[in-house]
Amino acid sequence: MKDMRFDAVIDVTAYNRMDIEDLLNSFEYFGRYILISSSAVYPETAPQPFSEKEITGSNSHWGDYGINKIDAESALRKRIAGAQVIRPPYLYGKMNNLYREAFVFECAEKNLPFYVPGDGNMKLQFFDIEDLCRIIEIIILNNPSIRICNVGNPETVTVSDWVKLCYGILGKSPEIRYISTDIDTRLYFPFRNYEYSLDVSRQKYLLSDVKSLEQGLSESYEWYKKHRELVIRKDYLQYINKNFI
């Protein structure tokens, strides 16, 4: 790519320092650099909601993933002072090929009960993929002075309410069953047993309106029905059938 010129680089794949170094060493010239990082860079001991002013650090819930994202951000800032970093929570919506809302939709289609960790009141924060694309476009067009920006829906939602929203898209109501948190959540549920939220005040200066969860999930289900084969499935149902039924 040494002989190519890029007006902007939108890096959605860098997981560690070497990913950043390899990509930057491949370019002769580019204009802007926007890195999609992660909320995993914030230590769980920091006050919530996490602010961009908070010092990044190790988070036991995210392990090496969070550390590697911190290293990627650090490598980028050392090479490009004006680079911009976006830190999202859980992404969802159209074209989401991760087995998150798609798993809940599948359970709803099969009229299955749904298993959630603990009492179901753990809160999660989401951000629609299309809203992420919108804020990237705004940054490219306007080049704001903001260099690090949390993104996400301003409101969090409990896992029970999130499941109810997903089932509701299909006109159904789930039978929710509660599982002891002593069991590894990731064996049967698409999220870690970890509650957190991001301060998205900076985002509001760039993007004042975001898609509601209801609208985003409805669009996600319409996409899922037509692209089931693109979703990367996990063995949640196999574990549930073996251990909970």
PDB file of C-alpha atoms in Angstrom:
ATOM      1  CA  MET A   1       0.000   0.000   0.000  1.00  0.00           C
ATOM      2  CA  LYS A   2       3.051   2.269  -0.118  1.00  0.00           C
ATOM      3  CA  ASP A   3       1.965   3.696  -3.465  1.00  0.00           C
ATOM      4  CA  MET A   4      -1.612   4.422  -2.342  1.00  0.00           C
ATOM      5  CA  ARG A   5      -3.083   7.516  -0.714  1.00  0.00           C
ATOM      6  CA  PHE A   6      -5.948   7.321   1.791  1.00  0.00           C
ATOM      7  CA  ASP A   7      -8.017  10.270   2.969  1.00  0.00           C
ATOM      8  CA  ALA A   8      -9.013   8.375   6.098  1.00  0.00           C
ATOM      9  CA  VAL A   9      -8.293   5.077   7.804  1.00  0.00           C
ATOM     10  CA  ILE A  10     -11.085   3.565   9.881  1.00  0.00           C
ATOM     11  CA  ASP A  11      -9.492   0.761  11.855  1.00  0.00           C
ATOM     12  CA  VAL A  12     -12.068  -1.737  13.107  1.00  0.00           C
ATOM     13  CA  THR A  13      -9.698  -4.710  13.378  1.00  0.00           C
ATOM     14  CA  ALA A  14      -6.717  -3.711  15.536  1.00  0.00           C
ATOM     15  CA  TYR A  15      -6.654  -5.856  18.672  1.00  0.00           C
ATOM     16  CA  ASN A  16      -3.109  -5.168  19.844  1.00  0.00           C
ATOM     17  CA  ARG A  17       0.019  -3.073  19.409  1.00  0.00           C
ATOM     18  CA  MET A  18       1.399  -5.118  16.515  1.00  0.00           C
ATOM     19  CA  ASP A  19      -1.816  -4.682  14.527  1.00  0.00           C
ATOM     20  CA  ILE A  20      -1.346  -0.910  14.759  1.00  0.00           C
ATOM     21  CA  GLU A  21       2.363  -1.032  13.934  1.00  0.00           C
ATOM     22  CA  ASP A  22       1.876  -3.368  10.964  1.00  0.00           C
ATOM     23  CA  LEU A  23      -0.819  -1.198   9.444  1.00  0.00           C
ATOM     24  CA  LEU A  24       0.989   2.103   9.964  1.00  0.00           C
ATOM     25  CA  ASN A  25       4.209   0.688   8.515  1.00  0.00           C
ATOM     26  CA  SER A  26       2.276  -0.274   5.383  1.00  0.00           C
ATOM     27  CA  PHE A  27       1.129   3.268   4.597  1.00  0.00           C
ATOM     28  CA  GLU A  28       3.052   5.989   2.825  1.00  0.00           C
ATOM     29  CA  TYR A  29       0.386   8.634   3.314  1.00  0.00           C
ATOM     30  CA  PHE A  30      -3.044   8.953   4.876  1.00  0.00           C
ATOM     31  CA  GLY A  31      -5.132  11.789   6.227  1.00  0.00           C
ATOM     32  CA  ARG A  32      -7.151  10.819   9.282  1.00  0.00           C
ATOM     33  CA  TYR A  33      -6.962   7.756  11.520  1.00  0.00           C
ATOM     34  CA  ILE A  34      -9.976   6.572  13.548  1.00  0.00           C
ATOM     35  CA  LEU A  35      -9.565   3.519  15.778  1.00  0.00           C
ATOM     36  CA  ILE A  36     -12.531   1.559  17.064  1.00  0.00           C
ATOM     37  CA  SER A  37     -11.304   0.526  20.492  1.00  0.00           C
ATOM     38  CA  SER A  38     -13.407  -0.809  23.375  1.00  0.00           C
ATOM     39  CA  SER A  39     -14.909  -0.049  26.769  1.00  0.00           C
ATOM     40  CA  ALA A  40     -12.747  -2.949  27.994  1.00  0.00           C
ATOM     41  CA  VAL A  41      -9.865  -0.483  28.498  1.00  0.00           C
ATOM     42  CA  TYR A  42     -11.407   0.789  31.757  1.00  0.00           C
ATOM     43  CA  PRO A  43     -10.532  -1.033  35.013  1.00  0.00           C
ATOM     44  CA  GLU A  44     -13.541  -2.338  36.908  1.00  0.00           C
ATOM     45  CA  THR A  45     -12.308  -0.488  40.021  1.00  0.00           C
ATOM     46  CA  ALA A  46     -12.820   2.926  38.381  1.00  0.00           C
ATOM     47  CA  PRO A  47     -15.947   4.961  39.228  1.00  0.00           C
ATOM     48  CA  GLN A  48     -18.885   4.461  36.872  1.00  0.00           C
ATOM     49  CA  PRO A  49     -20.081   5.559  34.453  1.00  0.00           C
ATOM     50  CA  PHE A  50     -16.584   5.424  32.960  1.00  0.00           C
ATOM     51  CA  SER A  51     -15.350   8.760  31.646  1.00  0.00           C
ATOM     52  CA  GLU A  52     -12.749   9.296  28.920  1.00  0.00           C
ATOM     53  CA  LYS A  53     -10.734  11.185  31.555  1.00  0.00           C
ATOM     54  CA  GLU A  54     -10.353   7.956  33.525  1.00  0.00           C
ATOM     55  CA  ILE A  55      -6.960   6.251  33.423  1.00  0.00           C
ATOM     56  CA  THR A  56      -7.098   2.988  31.497  1.00  0.00           C
ATOM     57  CA  GLY A  57      -5.993  -0.235  33.124  1.00  0.00           C
ATOM     58  CA  SER A  58      -6.384  -3.962  33.536  1.00  0.00           C
ATOM     59  CA  ASN A  59      -9.912  -5.308  33.928  1.00  0.00           C
ATOM     60  CA  SER A  60     -10.241  -8.858  35.259  1.00  0.00           C
ATOM     61  CA  HIS A  61     -13.508  -9.393  33.383  1.00  0.00           C
ATOM     62  CA  TRP A  62     -11.912  -8.679  29.994  1.00  0.00           C
ATOM     63  CA  GLY A  63      -8.426 -10.068  30.587  1.00  0.00           C
ATOM     64  CA  ASP A  64      -5.934  -9.846  27.724  1.00  0.00           C
ATOM     65  CA  TYR A  65      -8.529  -8.374  25.367  1.00  0.00           C
ATOM     66  CA  GLY A  66      -8.664  -5.143  27.372  1.00  0.00           C
ATOM     67  CA  ILE A  67      -4.887  -4.994  27.865  1.00  0.00           C
ATOM     68  CA  ASN A  68      -4.289  -5.474  24.155  1.00  0.00           C
ATOM     69  CA  LYS A  69      -6.745  -2.710  23.294  1.00  0.00           C
ATOM     70  CA  ILE A  70      -4.911  -0.380  25.694  1.00  0.00           C
ATOM     71  CA  ASP A  71      -1.622  -1.247  23.993  1.00  0.00           C
ATOM     72  CA  ALA A  72      -3.173  -0.594  20.583  1.00  0.00           C
ATOM     73  CA  GLU A  73      -4.405   2.843  21.666  1.00  0.00           C
ATOM     74  CA  SER A  74      -1.013   3.691  23.164  1.00  0.00           C
ATOM     75  CA  ALA A  75       0.866   2.631  20.030  1.00  0.00           C
ATOM     76  CA  LEU A  76      -1.436   4.724  17.868  1.00  0.00           C
ATOM     77  CA  ARG A  77      -1.082   7.860  19.987  1.00  0.00           C
ATOM     78  CA  LYS A  78       2.723   7.570  19.899  1.00  0.00           C
ATOM     79  CA  ARG A  79       2.709   7.482  16.107  1.00  0.00           C
ATOM     80  CA  ILE A  80      -0.201   9.828  15.344  1.00  0.00           C
ATOM     81  CA  ALA A  81      -0.954  12.588  17.835  1.00  0.00           C
ATOM     82  CA  GLY A  82      -4.167  13.585  16.071  1.00  0.00           C
ATOM     83  CA  ALA A  83      -5.667  10.098  15.834  1.00  0.00           C
ATOM     84  CA  GLN A  84      -9.172   9.642  17.169  1.00  0.00           C
ATOM     85  CA  VAL A  85     -10.314   6.736  19.326  1.00  0.00           C
ATOM     86  CA  ILE A  86     -13.889   5.517  19.761  1.00  0.00           C
ATOM     87  CA  ARG A  87     -14.767   3.311  22.743  1.00  0.00           C
ATOM     88  CA  PRO A  88     -18.095   1.499  22.368  1.00  0.00           C
ATOM     89  CA  PRO A  89     -19.934  -0.825  24.770  1.00  0.00           C
ATOM     90  CA  TYR A  90     -21.695  -3.908  23.344  1.00  0.00           C
ATOM     91  CA  LEU A  91     -22.570  -3.373  19.691  1.00  0.00           C
ATOM     92  CA  TYR A  92     -25.778  -4.719  18.192  1.00  0.00           C
ATOM     93  CA  GLY A  93     -28.015  -4.180  15.187  1.00  0.00           C
ATOM     94  CA  LYS A  94     -28.072  -4.891  11.496  1.00  0.00           C
ATOM     95  CA  MET A  95     -25.057  -6.859  10.258  1.00  0.00           C
ATOM     96  CA  ASN A  96     -24.098  -7.992  13.754  1.00  0.00           C
ATOM     97  CA  ASN A  97     -22.749 -11.473  13.122  1.00  0.00           C
ATOM     98  CA  LEU A  98     -22.032 -12.179  16.794  1.00  0.00           C
ATOM     99  CA  TYR A  99     -24.379 -14.579  18.558  1.00  0.00           C
ATOM    100  CA  ARG A 100     -25.936 -12.025  20.885  1.00  0.00           C
ATOM    101  CA  GLU A 101     -29.417 -10.782  20.019  1.00  0.00           C
ATOM    102  CA  ALA A 102     -29.448 -13.458  17.319  1.00  0.00           C
ATOM    103  CA  PHE A 103     -29.293 -16.096  20.069  1.00  0.00           C
ATOM    104  CA  VAL A 104     -32.276 -14.571  21.848  1.00  0.00           C
ATOM    105  CA  PHE A 105     -34.216 -14.315  18.579  1.00  0.00           C
ATOM    106  CA  GLU A 106     -33.524 -17.993  17.926  1.00  0.00           C
ATOM    107  CA  CYS A 107     -34.792 -18.963  21.391  1.00  0.00           C
ATOM    108  CA  ALA A 108     -37.900 -16.844  20.838  1.00  0.00           C
ATOM    109  CA  GLU A 109     -38.563 -18.479  17.459  1.00  0.00           C
ATOM    110  CA  LYS A 110     -38.351 -21.915  19.109  1.00  0.00           C
ATOM    111  CA  ASN A 111     -40.542 -20.820  22.061  1.00  0.00           C
ATOM    112  CA  LEU A 112     -37.753 -21.715  24.488  1.00  0.00           C
ATOM    113  CA  PRO A 113     -37.313 -20.348  28.002  1.00  0.00           C
ATOM    114  CA  PHE A 114     -34.367 -18.016  28.390  1.00  0.00           C
ATOM    115  CA  TYR A 115     -31.672 -18.357  31.036  1.00  0.00           C
ATOM    116  CA  VAL A 116     -30.049 -15.275  32.573  1.00  0.00           C
ATOM    117  CA  PRO A 117     -27.370 -14.936  35.259  1.00  0.00           C
ATOM    118  CA  GLY A 118     -28.259 -14.078  38.829  1.00  0.00           C
ATOM    119  CA  ASP A 119     -31.507 -12.218  39.415  1.00  0.00           C
ATOM    120  CA  GLY A 120     -31.584 -10.781  35.884  1.00  0.00           C
ATOM    121  CA  ASN A 121     -30.979  -7.223  37.083  1.00  0.00           C
ATOM    122  CA  MET A 122     -27.429  -6.866  35.775  1.00  0.00           C
ATOM    123  CA  LYS A 123     -27.359  -3.768  33.577  1.00  0.00           C
ATOM    124  CA  LEU A 124     -25.751  -3.573  30.150  1.00  0.00           C
ATOM    125  CA  GLN A 125     -25.149  -0.743  27.707  1.00  0.00           C
ATOM    126  CA  PHE A 126     -25.576  -1.080  23.949  1.00  0.00           C
ATOM    127  CA  PHE A 127     -24.872   0.890  20.788  1.00  0.00           C
ATOM    128  CA  ASP A 128     -26.391   0.296  17.370  1.00  0.00           C
ATOM    129  CA  ILE A 129     -23.902  -0.437  14.587  1.00  0.00           C
ATOM    130  CA  GLU A 130     -25.552   2.116  12.321  1.00  0.00           C
ATOM    131  CA  ASP A 131     -25.166   4.793  14.999  1.00  0.00           C
ATOM    132  CA  LEU A 132     -21.480   3.872  15.212  1.00  0.00           C
ATOM    133  CA  CYS A 133     -21.206   4.422  11.446  1.00  0.00           C
ATOM    134  CA  ARG A 134     -22.995   7.754  11.801  1.00  0.00           C
ATOM    135  CA  ILE A 135     -20.562   9.033  14.416  1.00  0.00           C
ATOM    136  CA  ILE A 136     -17.584   7.885  12.332  1.00  0.00           C
ATOM    137  CA  GLU A 137     -18.960   9.881   9.409  1.00  0.00           C
ATOM    138  CA  ILE A 138     -19.426  12.949  11.622  1.00  0.00           C
ATOM    139  CA  ILE A 139     -15.827  12.713  12.826  1.00  0.00           C
ATOM    140  CA  ILE A 140     -14.516  12.395   9.264  1.00  0.00           C
ATOM    141  CA  LEU A 141     -16.543  15.349   7.995  1.00  0.00           C
ATOM    142  CA  ASN A 142     -16.082  17.707  10.938  1.00  0.00           C
ATOM    143  CA  ASN A 143     -12.725  16.707  12.473  1.00  0.00           C
ATOM    144  CA  PRO A 144     -13.779  17.623  16.040  1.00  0.00           C
ATOM    145  CA  SER A 145     -11.184  18.395  18.679  1.00  0.00           C
ATOM    146  CA  ILE A 146     -12.353  15.352  20.654  1.00  0.00           C
ATOM    147  CA  ARG A 147      -9.656  12.687  20.418  1.00  0.00           C
ATOM    148  CA  ILE A 148     -11.167   9.986  22.646  1.00  0.00           C
ATOM    149  CA  CYS A 149     -14.913   9.428  22.706  1.00  0.00           C
ATOM    150  CA  ASN A 150     -17.095   6.927  24.519  1.00  0.00           C
ATOM    151  CA  VAL A 151     -20.179   5.980  22.538  1.00  0.00           C
ATOM    152  CA  GLY A 152     -23.365   4.180  23.507  1.00  0.00           C
ATOM    153  CA  ASN A 153     -27.018   4.590  24.299  1.00  0.00           C
ATOM    154  CA  PRO A 154     -27.321   6.974  27.270  1.00  0.00           C
ATOM    155  CA  GLU A 155     -29.519   4.458  29.115  1.00  0.00           C
ATOM    156  CA  THR A 156     -28.508   1.029  30.347  1.00  0.00           C
ATOM    157  CA  VAL A 157     -30.943  -1.910  30.412  1.00  0.00           C
ATOM    158  CA  THR A 158     -31.191  -4.967  32.660  1.00  0.00           C
ATOM    159  CA  VAL A 159     -30.523  -8.309  31.043  1.00  0.00           C
ATOM    160  CA  SER A 160     -34.101  -9.401  31.814  1.00  0.00           C
ATOM    161  CA  ASP A 161     -35.563  -6.334  30.102  1.00  0.00           C
ATOM    162  CA  TRP A 162     -33.220  -6.807  27.150  1.00  0.00           C
ATOM    163  CA  VAL A 163     -34.426 -10.389  26.711  1.00  0.00           C
ATOM    164  CA  LYS A 164     -38.037  -9.195  26.956  1.00  0.00           C
ATOM    165  CA  LEU A 165     -37.361  -6.604  24.259  1.00  0.00           C
ATOM    166  CA  CYS A 166     -35.859  -9.240  21.954  1.00  0.00           C
ATOM    167  CA  TYR A 167     -38.771 -11.635  22.442  1.00  0.00           C
ATOM    168  CA  GLY A 168     -41.181  -8.723  22.051  1.00  0.00           C
ATOM    169  CA  ILE A 169     -39.863  -8.051  18.550  1.00  0.00           C
ATOM    170  CA  LEU A 170     -41.398 -11.433  17.642  1.00  0.00           C
ATOM    171  CA  GLY A 171     -44.604 -10.628  19.521  1.00  0.00           C
ATOM    172  CA  LYS A 172     -43.707 -13.035  22.323  1.00  0.00           C
ATOM    173  CA  SER A 173     -43.045 -12.922  26.050  1.00  0.00           C
ATOM    174  CA  PRO A 174     -40.171 -14.999  27.472  1.00  0.00           C
ATOM    175  CA  GLU A 175     -40.186 -17.397  30.365  1.00  0.00           C
ATOM    176  CA  ILE A 176     -37.049 -16.204  32.119  1.00  0.00           C
ATOM    177  CA  ARG A 177     -35.122 -18.623  34.299  1.00  0.00           C
ATOM    178  CA  TYR A 178     -32.405 -17.475  36.672  1.00  0.00           C
ATOM    179  CA  ILE A 179     -29.044 -19.220  37.013  1.00  0.00           C
ATOM    180  CA  SER A 180     -26.550 -19.028  39.862  1.00  0.00           C
ATOM    181  CA  THR A 181     -23.623 -16.746  39.123  1.00  0.00           C
ATOM    182  CA  ASP A 182     -21.317 -19.547  40.304  1.00  0.00           C
ATOM    183  CA  ILE A 183     -21.717 -20.986  36.807  1.00  0.00           C
ATOM    184  CA  ASP A 184     -19.617 -19.393  34.053  1.00  0.00           C
ATOM    185  CA  THR A 185     -22.056 -17.043  32.360  1.00  0.00           C
ATOM    186  CA  ARG A 186     -20.407 -17.338  28.956  1.00  0.00           C
ATOM    187  CA  LEU A 187     -21.378 -21.016  28.726  1.00  0.00           C
ATOM    188  CA  TYR A 188     -25.055 -20.212  28.245  1.00  0.00           C
ATOM    189  CA  PHE A 189     -25.391 -16.423  27.900  1.00  0.00           C
ATOM    190  CA  PRO A 190     -23.872 -14.078  25.286  1.00  0.00           C
ATOM    191  CA  PHE A 191     -22.367 -11.553  27.724  1.00  0.00           C
ATOM    192  CA  ARG A 192     -19.954 -11.548  30.615  1.00  0.00           C
ATOM    193  CA  ASN A 193     -21.285 -11.422  34.168  1.00  0.00           C
ATOM    194  CA  TYR A 194     -20.115  -7.833  34.481  1.00  0.00           C
ATOM    195  CA  GLU A 195     -22.178  -4.678  34.873  1.00  0.00           C
ATOM    196  CA  TYR A 196     -20.750  -1.398  33.625  1.00  0.00           C
ATOM    197  CA  SER A 197     -21.734   1.833  31.910  1.00  0.00           C
ATOM    198  CA  LEU A 198     -20.013   4.555  29.916  1.00  0.00           C
ATOM    199  CA  ASP A 199     -20.358   8.297  30.273  1.00  0.00           C
ATOM    200  CA  VAL A 200     -21.390   9.371  26.757  1.00  0.00           C
ATOM    201  CA  SER A 201     -21.501  13.137  27.340  1.00  0.00           C
ATOM    202  CA  ARG A 202     -18.884  13.787  24.645  1.00  0.00           C
ATOM    203  CA  GLN A 203     -20.855  11.739  22.162  1.00  0.00           C
ATOM    204  CA  LYS A 204     -23.859  14.012  22.607  1.00  0.00           C
ATOM    205  CA  TYR A 205     -21.868  16.929  21.177  1.00  0.00           C
ATOM    206  CA  LEU A 206     -21.310  14.932  18.002  1.00  0.00           C
ATOM    207  CA  LEU A 207     -24.497  12.856  17.772  1.00  0.00           C
ATOM    208  CA  SER A 208     -27.485  14.194  19.663  1.00  0.00           C
ATOM    209  CA  ASP A 209     -29.907  11.393  18.788  1.00  0.00           C
ATOM    210  CA  VAL A 210     -29.375   7.640  18.858  1.00  0.00           C
ATOM    211  CA  LYS A 211     -31.567   4.770  17.804  1.00  0.00           C
ATOM    212  CA  SER A 212     -33.825   3.282  20.470  1.00  0.00           C
ATOM    213  CA  LEU A 213     -33.233  -0.317  21.478  1.00  0.00           C
ATOM    214  CA  GLU A 214     -36.684  -1.239  20.194  1.00  0.00           C
ATOM    215  CA  GLN A 215     -35.990   0.146  16.735  1.00  0.00           C
ATOM    216  CA  GLY A 216     -32.461  -1.257  16.599  1.00  0.00           C
ATOM    217  CA  LEU A 217     -33.551  -4.732  17.679  1.00  0.00           C
ATOM    218  CA  SER A 218     -36.423  -4.723  15.203  1.00  0.00           C
ATOM    219  CA  GLU A 219     -34.021  -3.886  12.377  1.00  0.00           C
ATOM    220  CA  SER A 220     -31.569  -6.466  13.666  1.00  0.00           C
ATOM    221  CA  TYR A 221     -34.199  -9.211  13.554  1.00  0.00           C
ATOM    222  CA  GLU A 222     -35.189  -8.302   9.993  1.00  0.00           C
ATOM    223  CA  TRP A 223     -31.531  -8.582   8.986  1.00  0.00           C
ATOM    224  CA  TYR A 224     -31.084 -11.835  10.929  1.00  0.00           C
ATOM    225  CA  LYS A 225     -34.024 -13.520   9.195  1.00  0.00           C
ATOM    226  CA  LYS A 226     -32.346 -12.964   5.828  1.00  0.00           C
ATOM    227  CA  HIS A 227     -28.739 -13.652   6.852  1.00  0.00           C
ATOM    228  CA  ARG A 228     -28.834 -16.424   9.439  1.00  0.00           C
ATOM    229  CA  GLU A 229     -25.874 -18.154   7.844  1.00  0.00           C
ATOM    230  CA  LEU A 230     -23.613 -15.185   8.588  1.00  0.00           C
ATOM    231  CA  VAL A 231     -24.037 -15.408  12.355  1.00  0.00           C
ATOM    232  CA  ILE A 232     -21.166 -17.072  14.239  1.00  0.00           C
ATOM    233  CA  ARG A 233     -23.022 -19.444  16.513  1.00  0.00           C
ATOM    234  CA  LYS A 234     -21.868 -20.810  19.864  1.00  0.00           C
ATOM    235  CA  ASP A 235     -22.952 -23.916  21.768  1.00  0.00           C
ATOM    236  CA  TYR A 236     -25.221 -22.165  24.271  1.00  0.00           C
ATOM    237  CA  LEU A 237     -28.237 -24.348  23.571  1.00  0.00           C
ATOM    238  CA  GLN A 238     -26.166 -27.510  23.731  1.00  0.00           C
ATOM    239  CA  TYR A 239     -24.915 -26.520  27.193  1.00  0.00           C
ATOM    240  CA  ILE A 240     -28.408 -25.522  28.325  1.00  0.00           C
ATOM    241  CA  ASN A 241     -29.958 -28.784  27.137  1.00  0.00           C
ATOM    242  CA  LYS A 242     -27.268 -30.795  28.883  1.00  0.00           C
ATOM    243  CA  ASN A 243     -27.123 -28.920  32.182  1.00  0.00           C
ATOM    244  CA  PHE A 244     -30.385 -27.043  32.796  1.00  0.00           C
ATOM    245  CA  ILE A 245     -33.083 -29.289  31.341  1.00  0.00           C
TER     246      ILE A 245
END
